mmCIF file of C-alpha atoms in Angstrom:
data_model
loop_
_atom_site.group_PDB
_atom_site.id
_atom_site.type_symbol
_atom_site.label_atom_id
_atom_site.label_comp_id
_atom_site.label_asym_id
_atom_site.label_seq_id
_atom_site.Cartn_x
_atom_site.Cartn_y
_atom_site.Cartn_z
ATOM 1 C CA UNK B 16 -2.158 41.829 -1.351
ATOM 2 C CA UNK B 17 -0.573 45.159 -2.268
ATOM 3 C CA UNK B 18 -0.181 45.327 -6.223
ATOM 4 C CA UNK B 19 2.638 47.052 -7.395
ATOM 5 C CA UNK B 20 3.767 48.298 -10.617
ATOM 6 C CA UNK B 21 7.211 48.823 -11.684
ATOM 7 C CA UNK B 22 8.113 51.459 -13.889
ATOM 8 C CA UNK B 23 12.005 52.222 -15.258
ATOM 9 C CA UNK B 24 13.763 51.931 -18.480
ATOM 10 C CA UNK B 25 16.397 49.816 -17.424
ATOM 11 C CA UNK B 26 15.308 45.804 -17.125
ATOM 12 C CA UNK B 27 17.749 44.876 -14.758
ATOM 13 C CA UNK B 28 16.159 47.174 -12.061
ATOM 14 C CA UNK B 29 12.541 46.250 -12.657
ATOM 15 C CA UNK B 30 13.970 42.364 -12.701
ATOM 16 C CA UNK B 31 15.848 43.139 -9.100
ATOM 17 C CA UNK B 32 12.863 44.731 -7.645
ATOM 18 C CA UNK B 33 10.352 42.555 -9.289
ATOM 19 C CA UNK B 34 12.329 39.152 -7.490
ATOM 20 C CA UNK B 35 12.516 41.408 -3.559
ATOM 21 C CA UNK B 36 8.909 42.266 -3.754
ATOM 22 C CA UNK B 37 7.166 38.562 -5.547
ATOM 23 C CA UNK B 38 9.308 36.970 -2.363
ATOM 24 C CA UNK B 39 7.107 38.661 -0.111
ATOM 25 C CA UNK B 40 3.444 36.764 1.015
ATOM 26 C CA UNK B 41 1.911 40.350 1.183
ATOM 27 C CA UNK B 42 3.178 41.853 -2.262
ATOM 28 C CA UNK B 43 2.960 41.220 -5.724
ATOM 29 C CA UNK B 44 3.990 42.989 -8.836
ATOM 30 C CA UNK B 45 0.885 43.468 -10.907
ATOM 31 C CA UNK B 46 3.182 44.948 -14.139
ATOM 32 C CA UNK B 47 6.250 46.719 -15.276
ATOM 33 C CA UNK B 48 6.393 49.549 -17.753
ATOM 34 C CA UNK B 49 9.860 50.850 -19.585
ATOM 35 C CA UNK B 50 8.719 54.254 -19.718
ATOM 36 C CA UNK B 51 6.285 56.943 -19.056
ATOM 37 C CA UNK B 52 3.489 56.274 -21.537
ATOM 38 C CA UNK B 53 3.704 52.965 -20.836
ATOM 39 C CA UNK B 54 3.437 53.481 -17.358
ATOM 40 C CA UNK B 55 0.277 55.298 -17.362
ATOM 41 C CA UNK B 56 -1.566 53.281 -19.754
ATOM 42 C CA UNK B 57 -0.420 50.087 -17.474
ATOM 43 C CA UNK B 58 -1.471 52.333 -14.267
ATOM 44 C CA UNK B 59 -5.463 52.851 -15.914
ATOM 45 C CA UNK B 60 -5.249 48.981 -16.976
ATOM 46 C CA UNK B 61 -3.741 47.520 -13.912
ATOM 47 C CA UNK B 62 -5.243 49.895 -10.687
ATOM 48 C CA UNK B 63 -2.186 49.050 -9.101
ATOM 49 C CA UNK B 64 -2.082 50.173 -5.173
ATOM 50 C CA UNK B 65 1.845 51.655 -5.880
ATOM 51 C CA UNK B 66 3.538 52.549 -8.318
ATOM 52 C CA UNK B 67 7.626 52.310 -8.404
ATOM 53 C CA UNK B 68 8.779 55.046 -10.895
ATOM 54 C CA UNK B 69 11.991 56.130 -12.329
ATOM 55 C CA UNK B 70 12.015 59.813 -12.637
ATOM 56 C CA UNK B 71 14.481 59.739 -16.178
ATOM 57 C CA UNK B 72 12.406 57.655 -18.641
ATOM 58 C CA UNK B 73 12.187 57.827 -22.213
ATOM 59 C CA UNK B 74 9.024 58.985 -24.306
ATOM 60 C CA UNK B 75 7.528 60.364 -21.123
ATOM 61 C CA UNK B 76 9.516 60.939 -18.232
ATOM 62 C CA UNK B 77 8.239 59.844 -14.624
ATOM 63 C CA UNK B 78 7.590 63.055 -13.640
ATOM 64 C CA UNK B 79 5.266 64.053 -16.160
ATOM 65 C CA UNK B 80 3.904 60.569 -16.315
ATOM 66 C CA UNK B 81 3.329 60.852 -11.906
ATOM 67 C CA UNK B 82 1.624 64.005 -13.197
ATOM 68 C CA UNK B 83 -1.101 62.742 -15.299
ATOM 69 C CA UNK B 84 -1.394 59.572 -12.783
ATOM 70 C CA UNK B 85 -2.381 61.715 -9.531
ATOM 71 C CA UNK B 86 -4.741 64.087 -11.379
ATOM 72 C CA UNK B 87 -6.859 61.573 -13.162
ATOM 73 C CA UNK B 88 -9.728 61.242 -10.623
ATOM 74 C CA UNK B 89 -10.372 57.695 -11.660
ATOM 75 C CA UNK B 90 -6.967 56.576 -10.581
ATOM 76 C CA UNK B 91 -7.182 58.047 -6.976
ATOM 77 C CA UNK B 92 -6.098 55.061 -4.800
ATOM 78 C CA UNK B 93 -2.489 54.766 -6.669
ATOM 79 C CA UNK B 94 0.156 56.138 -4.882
ATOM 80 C CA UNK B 95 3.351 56.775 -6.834
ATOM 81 C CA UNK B 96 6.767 56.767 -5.412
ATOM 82 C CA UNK B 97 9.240 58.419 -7.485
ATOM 83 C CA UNK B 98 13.262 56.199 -7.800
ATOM 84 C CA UNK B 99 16.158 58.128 -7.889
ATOM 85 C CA UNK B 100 19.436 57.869 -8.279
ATOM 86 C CA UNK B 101 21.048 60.872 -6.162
ATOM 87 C CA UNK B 102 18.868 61.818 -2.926
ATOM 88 C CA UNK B 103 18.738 65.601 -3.919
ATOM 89 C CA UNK B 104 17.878 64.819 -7.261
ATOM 90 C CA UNK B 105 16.419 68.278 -8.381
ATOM 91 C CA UNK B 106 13.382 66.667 -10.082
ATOM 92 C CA UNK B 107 12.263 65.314 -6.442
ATOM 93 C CA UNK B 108 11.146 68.436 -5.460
ATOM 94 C CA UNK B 109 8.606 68.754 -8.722
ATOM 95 C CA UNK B 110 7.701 65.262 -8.066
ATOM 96 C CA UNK B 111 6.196 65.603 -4.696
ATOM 97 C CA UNK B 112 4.347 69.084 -5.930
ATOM 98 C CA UNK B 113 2.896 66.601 -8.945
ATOM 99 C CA UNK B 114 1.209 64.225 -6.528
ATOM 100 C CA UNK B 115 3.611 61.430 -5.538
ATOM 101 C CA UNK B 116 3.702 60.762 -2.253
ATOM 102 C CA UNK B 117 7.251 60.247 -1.334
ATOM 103 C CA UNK B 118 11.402 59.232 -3.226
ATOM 104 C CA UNK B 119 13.292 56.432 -2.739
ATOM 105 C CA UNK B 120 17.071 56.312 -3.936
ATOM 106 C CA UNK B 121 17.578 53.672 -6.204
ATOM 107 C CA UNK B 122 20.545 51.854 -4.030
ATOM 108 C CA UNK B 123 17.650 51.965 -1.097
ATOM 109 C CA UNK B 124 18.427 48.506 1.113
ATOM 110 C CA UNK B 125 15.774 45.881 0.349
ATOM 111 C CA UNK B 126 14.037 46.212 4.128
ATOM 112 C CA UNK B 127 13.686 49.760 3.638
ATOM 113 C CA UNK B 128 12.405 49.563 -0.107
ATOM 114 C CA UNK B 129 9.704 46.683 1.527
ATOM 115 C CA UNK B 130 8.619 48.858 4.279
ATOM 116 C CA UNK B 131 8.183 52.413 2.426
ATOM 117 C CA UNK B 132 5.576 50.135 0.164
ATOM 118 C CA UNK B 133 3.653 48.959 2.758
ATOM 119 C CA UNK B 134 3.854 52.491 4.224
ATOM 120 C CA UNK B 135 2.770 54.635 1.321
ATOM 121 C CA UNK B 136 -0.248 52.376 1.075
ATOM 122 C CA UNK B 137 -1.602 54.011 4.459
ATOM 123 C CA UNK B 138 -0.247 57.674 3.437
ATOM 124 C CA UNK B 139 2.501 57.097 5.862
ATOM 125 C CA UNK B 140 5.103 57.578 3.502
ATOM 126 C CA UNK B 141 6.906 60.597 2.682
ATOM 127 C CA UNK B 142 10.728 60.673 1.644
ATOM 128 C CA UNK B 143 13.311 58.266 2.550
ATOM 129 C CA UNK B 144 14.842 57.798 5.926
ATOM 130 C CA UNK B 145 18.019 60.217 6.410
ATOM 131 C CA UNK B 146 17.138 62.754 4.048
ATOM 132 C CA UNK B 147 13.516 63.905 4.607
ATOM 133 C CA UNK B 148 14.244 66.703 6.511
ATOM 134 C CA UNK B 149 17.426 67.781 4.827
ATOM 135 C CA UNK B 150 15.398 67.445 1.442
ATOM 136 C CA UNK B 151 12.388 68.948 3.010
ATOM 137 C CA UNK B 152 14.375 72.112 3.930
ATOM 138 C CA UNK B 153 15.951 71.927 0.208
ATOM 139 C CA UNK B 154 11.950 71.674 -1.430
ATOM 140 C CA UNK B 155 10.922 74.936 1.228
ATOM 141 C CA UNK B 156 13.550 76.685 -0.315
ATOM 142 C CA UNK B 157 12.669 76.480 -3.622
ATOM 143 C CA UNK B 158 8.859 76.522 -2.851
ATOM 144 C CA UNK B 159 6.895 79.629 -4.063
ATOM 145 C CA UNK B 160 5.879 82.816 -2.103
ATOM 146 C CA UNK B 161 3.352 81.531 0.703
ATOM 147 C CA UNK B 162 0.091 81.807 -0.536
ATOM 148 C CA UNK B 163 -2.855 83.047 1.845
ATOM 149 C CA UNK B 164 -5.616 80.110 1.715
ATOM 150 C CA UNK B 165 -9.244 79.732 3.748
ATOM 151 C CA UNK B 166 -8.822 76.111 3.461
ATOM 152 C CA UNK B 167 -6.349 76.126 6.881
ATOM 153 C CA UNK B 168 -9.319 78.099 8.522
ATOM 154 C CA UNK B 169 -11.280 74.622 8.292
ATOM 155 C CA UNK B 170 -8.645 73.029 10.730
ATOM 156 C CA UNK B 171 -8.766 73.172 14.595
ATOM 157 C CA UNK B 172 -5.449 74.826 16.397
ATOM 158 C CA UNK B 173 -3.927 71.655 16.961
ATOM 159 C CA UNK B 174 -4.476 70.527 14.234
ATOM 160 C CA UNK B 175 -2.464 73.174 12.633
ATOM 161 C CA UNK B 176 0.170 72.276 15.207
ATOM 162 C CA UNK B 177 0.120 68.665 14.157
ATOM 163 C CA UNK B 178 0.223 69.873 10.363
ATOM 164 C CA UNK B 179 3.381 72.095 10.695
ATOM 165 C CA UNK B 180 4.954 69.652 12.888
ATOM 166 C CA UNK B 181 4.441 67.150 9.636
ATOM 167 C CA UNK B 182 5.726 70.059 7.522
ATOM 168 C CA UNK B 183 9.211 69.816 9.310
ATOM 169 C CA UNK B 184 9.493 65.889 8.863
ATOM 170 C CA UNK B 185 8.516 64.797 11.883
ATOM 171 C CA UNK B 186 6.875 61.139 12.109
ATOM 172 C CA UNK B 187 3.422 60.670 14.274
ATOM 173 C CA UNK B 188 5.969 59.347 17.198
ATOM 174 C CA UNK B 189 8.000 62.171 17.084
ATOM 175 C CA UNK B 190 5.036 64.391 16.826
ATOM 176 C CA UNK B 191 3.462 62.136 19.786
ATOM 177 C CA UNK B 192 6.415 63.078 21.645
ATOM 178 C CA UNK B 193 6.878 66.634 21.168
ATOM 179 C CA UNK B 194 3.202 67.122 22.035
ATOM 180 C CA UNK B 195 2.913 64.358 24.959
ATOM 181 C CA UNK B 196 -0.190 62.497 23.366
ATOM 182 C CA UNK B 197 0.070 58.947 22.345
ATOM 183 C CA UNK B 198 0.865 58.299 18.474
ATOM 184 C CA UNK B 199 -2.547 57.279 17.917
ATOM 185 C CA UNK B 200 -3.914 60.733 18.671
ATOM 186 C CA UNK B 201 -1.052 62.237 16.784
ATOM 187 C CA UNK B 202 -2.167 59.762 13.593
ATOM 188 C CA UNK B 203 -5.791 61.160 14.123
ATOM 189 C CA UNK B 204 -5.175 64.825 13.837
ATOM 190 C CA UNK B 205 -3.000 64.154 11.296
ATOM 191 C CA UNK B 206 -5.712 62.276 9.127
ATOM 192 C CA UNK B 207 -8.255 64.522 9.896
ATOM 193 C CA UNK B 208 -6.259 67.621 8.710
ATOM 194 C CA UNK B 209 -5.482 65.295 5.652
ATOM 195 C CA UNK B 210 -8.974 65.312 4.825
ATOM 196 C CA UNK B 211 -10.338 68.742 5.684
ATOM 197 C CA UNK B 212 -7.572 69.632 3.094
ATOM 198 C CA UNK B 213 -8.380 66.852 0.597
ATOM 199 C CA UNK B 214 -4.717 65.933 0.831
ATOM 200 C CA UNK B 215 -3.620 62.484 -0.819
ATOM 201 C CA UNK B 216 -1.176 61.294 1.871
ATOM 202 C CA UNK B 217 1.686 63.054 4.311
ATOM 203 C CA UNK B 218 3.696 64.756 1.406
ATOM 204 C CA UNK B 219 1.085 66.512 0.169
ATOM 205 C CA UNK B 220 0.180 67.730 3.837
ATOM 206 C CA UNK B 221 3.837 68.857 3.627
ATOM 207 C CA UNK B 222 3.084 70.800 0.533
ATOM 208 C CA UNK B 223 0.284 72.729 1.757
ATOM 209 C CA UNK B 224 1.406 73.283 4.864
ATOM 210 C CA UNK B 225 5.004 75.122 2.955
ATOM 211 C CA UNK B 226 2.663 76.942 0.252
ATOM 212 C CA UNK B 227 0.329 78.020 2.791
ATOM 213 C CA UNK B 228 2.846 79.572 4.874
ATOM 214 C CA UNK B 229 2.255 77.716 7.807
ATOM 215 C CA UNK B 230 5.696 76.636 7.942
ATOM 216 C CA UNK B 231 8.470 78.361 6.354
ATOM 217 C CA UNK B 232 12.528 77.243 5.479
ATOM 218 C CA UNK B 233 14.647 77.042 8.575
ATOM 219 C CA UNK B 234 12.128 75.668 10.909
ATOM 220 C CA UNK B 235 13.288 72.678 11.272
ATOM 221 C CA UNK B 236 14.843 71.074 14.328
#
Protein backbone atom coordinates (compact mmCIF):
# COMPACT_ATOMS: atom_id res chain seq x y z
CA UNK A 1 0.00 0.00 0.00
CA UNK A 2 1.28 3.52 -0.63
CA UNK A 3 0.46 5.76 2.55
CA UNK A 4 -0.30 9.12 1.89
CA UNK A 5 -0.67 12.14 3.88
CA UNK A 6 -2.70 15.05 3.09
CA UNK A 7 -1.72 18.34 4.02
CA UNK A 8 -3.91 21.82 3.23
CA UNK A 9 -5.84 24.24 5.24
CA UNK A 10 -8.92 23.97 3.53
CA UNK A 11 -11.14 20.60 4.60
CA UNK A 12 -12.99 20.35 1.61
CA UNK A 13 -9.78 19.57 -0.44
CA UNK A 14 -8.23 17.08 1.96
CA UNK A 15 -12.05 15.48 2.12
CA UNK A 16 -12.05 15.38 -2.02
CA UNK A 17 -8.68 13.91 -2.20
CA UNK A 18 -8.96 11.79 0.83
CA UNK A 19 -12.45 9.95 -0.94
CA UNK A 20 -10.20 9.62 -4.87
CA UNK A 21 -7.27 8.09 -3.19
CA UNK A 22 -9.20 5.53 -0.08
CA UNK A 23 -11.20 4.28 -3.50
CA UNK A 24 -8.13 2.96 -4.75
CA UNK A 25 -6.97 -1.00 -3.62
CA UNK A 26 -3.29 0.29 -3.78
CA UNK A 27 -3.60 3.66 -1.71
CA UNK A 28 -4.54 4.78 1.49
CA UNK A 29 -4.44 8.02 3.33
CA UNK A 30 -2.44 7.45 6.46
CA UNK A 31 -3.40 11.33 7.87
CA UNK A 32 -4.27 14.85 7.05
CA UNK A 33 -2.70 17.93 8.54
CA UNK A 34 -4.31 21.73 8.23
CA UNK A 35 -1.07 23.28 8.19
CA UNK A 36 2.62 23.22 8.20
CA UNK A 37 3.50 22.29 11.78
CA UNK A 38 1.03 19.97 11.75
CA UNK A 39 2.20 18.48 8.78
CA UNK A 40 5.59 17.74 9.89
CA UNK A 41 4.87 16.48 13.22
CA UNK A 42 2.16 14.04 11.37
CA UNK A 43 5.07 13.31 8.65
CA UNK A 44 7.75 12.03 11.83
CA UNK A 45 4.55 10.19 13.43
CA UNK A 46 3.03 8.70 10.39
CA UNK A 47 6.33 7.77 7.83
CA UNK A 48 4.01 8.31 5.21
CA UNK A 49 5.46 7.21 1.55
CA UNK A 50 3.89 10.86 0.02
CA UNK A 51 3.03 13.62 1.15
CA UNK A 52 0.19 15.97 -0.64
CA UNK A 53 1.04 19.60 0.40
CA UNK A 54 -0.49 22.91 -0.08
CA UNK A 55 2.17 25.43 -0.58
CA UNK A 56 -0.11 28.56 1.33
CA UNK A 57 -0.74 27.16 4.84
CA UNK A 58 -1.10 28.85 7.98
CA UNK A 59 1.44 28.68 11.02
CA UNK A 60 3.99 27.14 8.70
CA UNK A 61 3.64 27.32 5.17
CA UNK A 62 4.29 24.13 2.89
CA UNK A 63 7.26 25.32 1.69
CA UNK A 64 9.06 25.76 4.74
CA UNK A 65 7.33 22.79 6.22
CA UNK A 66 8.69 20.52 2.64
CA UNK A 67 11.91 22.12 3.90
CA UNK A 68 12.36 20.68 7.24
CA UNK A 69 10.65 17.27 5.86
CA UNK A 70 13.45 16.49 3.09
CA UNK A 71 16.41 17.47 5.30
CA UNK A 72 15.60 15.45 8.33
CA UNK A 73 17.66 12.29 7.56
CA UNK A 74 15.27 10.13 9.47
CA UNK A 75 12.42 10.95 7.18
CA UNK A 76 14.29 10.04 3.88
CA UNK A 77 11.75 7.74 2.11
CA UNK A 78 8.87 10.62 2.09
CA UNK A 79 8.49 12.23 -0.96
CA UNK A 80 6.55 15.50 -0.90
CA UNK A 81 4.58 16.87 -3.72
CA UNK A 82 3.84 20.40 -3.43
CA UNK A 83 -0.47 21.55 -4.59
CA UNK A 84 -0.93 24.57 -6.26
CA UNK A 85 -3.31 26.57 -7.40
CA UNK A 86 -1.76 28.44 -10.59
CA UNK A 87 0.93 26.19 -12.55
CA UNK A 88 3.64 29.00 -12.40
CA UNK A 89 3.03 29.59 -8.97
CA UNK A 90 6.34 31.46 -8.03
CA UNK A 91 6.81 29.41 -4.81
CA UNK A 92 7.18 26.13 -7.15
CA UNK A 93 10.39 26.99 -8.11
CA UNK A 94 11.69 27.22 -4.18
CA UNK A 95 9.81 24.13 -3.61
CA UNK A 96 11.63 21.83 -5.87
CA UNK A 97 15.19 23.53 -4.66
CA UNK A 98 13.76 22.51 -0.88
CA UNK A 99 13.51 18.82 -1.68
CA UNK A 100 10.06 18.01 -3.09
CA UNK A 101 10.08 16.06 -5.82
CA UNK A 102 7.57 17.43 -8.17
CA UNK A 103 3.79 20.19 -8.27
CA UNK A 104 0.58 19.30 -9.00
CA UNK A 105 -2.17 22.07 -9.71
CA UNK A 106 -4.85 21.77 -7.46
CA UNK A 107 -7.74 21.36 -10.35
CA UNK A 108 -5.27 18.28 -11.54
CA UNK A 109 -7.95 15.48 -13.10
CA UNK A 110 -8.31 12.57 -10.67
CA UNK A 111 -6.27 9.93 -13.18
CA UNK A 112 -3.50 12.22 -13.31
CA UNK A 113 -3.48 13.12 -9.45
CA UNK A 114 -3.58 8.87 -9.01
CA UNK A 115 -0.78 8.29 -11.31
CA UNK A 116 1.82 11.18 -10.24
CA UNK A 117 1.42 9.24 -6.61
CA UNK A 118 2.25 6.09 -7.70
CA UNK A 119 4.99 7.77 -9.78
CA UNK A 120 6.77 9.88 -7.21
CA UNK A 121 7.01 6.73 -5.13
CA UNK A 122 9.69 5.34 -7.74
CA UNK A 123 11.35 8.99 -8.24
CA UNK A 124 9.57 9.12 -11.49
CA UNK A 125 7.83 12.12 -10.78
CA UNK A 126 8.76 15.53 -11.53
CA UNK A 127 6.15 18.37 -12.44
CA UNK A 128 2.86 17.95 -13.94
CA UNK A 129 2.11 16.96 -17.46
CA UNK A 130 1.93 20.19 -19.85
CA UNK A 131 3.97 22.41 -17.93
CA UNK A 132 7.27 20.70 -16.95
CA UNK A 133 9.20 22.01 -19.50
CA UNK A 134 7.65 25.42 -19.76
CA UNK A 135 8.12 25.61 -15.83
CA UNK A 136 11.46 24.01 -16.08
CA UNK A 137 12.68 26.79 -18.44
CA UNK A 138 10.86 29.40 -15.94
CA UNK A 139 12.98 27.61 -12.61
CA UNK A 140 16.53 27.81 -15.08
CA UNK A 141 15.85 31.24 -15.34
CA UNK A 142 15.69 32.17 -12.04
CA UNK A 143 18.32 29.53 -10.93
CA UNK A 144 21.69 30.91 -9.60
CA UNK A 145 25.05 31.40 -11.46
CA UNK A 146 26.23 27.72 -12.43
CA UNK A 147 28.33 26.52 -9.90
CA UNK A 148 31.57 24.40 -10.82
CA UNK A 149 31.16 20.93 -8.82
CA UNK A 150 33.59 17.53 -8.80
CA UNK A 151 30.58 15.61 -8.01
CA UNK A 152 29.59 15.47 -12.11
CA UNK A 153 33.27 14.16 -12.54
CA UNK A 154 31.92 10.86 -10.72
CA UNK A 155 29.46 10.26 -13.72
CA UNK A 156 30.33 8.43 -17.02
CA UNK A 157 29.72 10.62 -20.45
CA UNK A 158 26.48 9.24 -21.00
CA UNK A 159 25.52 9.50 -18.17
CA UNK A 160 25.90 13.17 -18.28
CA UNK A 161 23.98 12.95 -21.54
CA UNK A 162 21.15 11.11 -19.87
CA UNK A 163 21.31 13.76 -16.91
CA UNK A 164 20.97 16.92 -19.12
CA UNK A 165 18.53 15.26 -21.24
CA UNK A 166 16.44 14.90 -17.70
CA UNK A 167 17.39 18.55 -17.07
CA UNK A 168 15.27 19.64 -20.19
CA UNK A 169 12.09 17.51 -19.14
CA UNK A 170 12.45 14.78 -21.05
CA UNK A 171 10.84 11.34 -19.74
CA UNK A 172 13.11 7.93 -19.89
CA UNK A 173 10.99 7.22 -23.33
CA UNK A 174 11.75 10.30 -24.75
CA UNK A 175 15.27 10.06 -23.60
CA UNK A 176 15.14 6.25 -24.95
CA UNK A 177 14.25 7.74 -28.12
CA UNK A 178 16.51 10.52 -28.65
CA UNK A 179 19.40 8.21 -27.78
CA UNK A 180 18.05 4.87 -29.59
CA UNK A 181 18.40 2.57 -26.39
CA UNK A 182 15.42 0.95 -24.91
CA UNK A 183 13.74 2.86 -21.82
CA UNK A 184 15.10 0.43 -19.54
CA UNK A 185 18.68 1.45 -20.26
CA UNK A 186 17.61 5.04 -20.28
CA UNK A 187 15.93 4.31 -16.51
CA UNK A 188 19.41 2.77 -15.55
CA UNK A 189 21.68 5.62 -16.34
CA UNK A 190 19.32 7.72 -15.04
CA UNK A 191 19.31 5.92 -11.52
CA UNK A 192 22.75 5.46 -11.45
CA UNK A 193 23.55 9.21 -11.99
CA UNK A 194 20.78 9.65 -9.25
CA UNK A 195 22.91 7.96 -6.91
CA UNK A 196 26.49 8.92 -7.71
CA UNK A 197 24.90 12.39 -6.96
CA UNK A 198 22.92 11.32 -3.87
CA UNK A 199 19.91 12.83 -5.59
CA UNK A 200 16.35 12.07 -3.98
CA UNK A 201 14.36 11.50 -7.20
CA UNK A 202 14.24 13.18 -10.99
CA UNK A 203 13.69 16.86 -9.78
CA UNK A 204 16.47 17.01 -7.85
CA UNK A 205 18.60 15.49 -10.83
CA UNK A 206 17.03 18.51 -12.59
CA UNK A 207 18.42 20.78 -9.97
CA UNK A 208 21.88 19.74 -10.11
CA UNK A 209 22.11 19.28 -13.42
CA UNK A 210 20.80 23.54 -13.84
CA UNK A 211 23.19 24.58 -10.79
CA UNK A 212 25.95 22.65 -12.10
CA UNK A 213 25.84 24.17 -15.39
CA UNK A 214 25.36 21.22 -17.25
CA UNK A 215 22.36 22.54 -18.76
CA UNK A 216 21.56 26.07 -19.04
CA UNK A 217 17.95 28.21 -19.96
CA UNK A 218 16.97 27.88 -23.57
CA UNK A 219 18.00 24.37 -24.12
CA UNK A 220 15.09 22.98 -24.36
CA UNK A 221 13.43 21.43 -27.39
Amino acid sequence: MIRVLLADDQSLVRAGFRALLDAQPDVEVAGEAADGDEAVDRVRALRPDVVLMDIRMPRLDGLEATRRITEDPDLGGVRVVMLTTFELDEYVFEAIRAGASGFLVKDTEPEELLRAVRAVVHGDALLSPGVTRRLIEEFAARSKAPAATAALGALTEREREVMALVGIGLSNEEIARRLVVSPLTAKTHVSRAMVKLGARDRAQLVVLAYESGLVRPGWLG
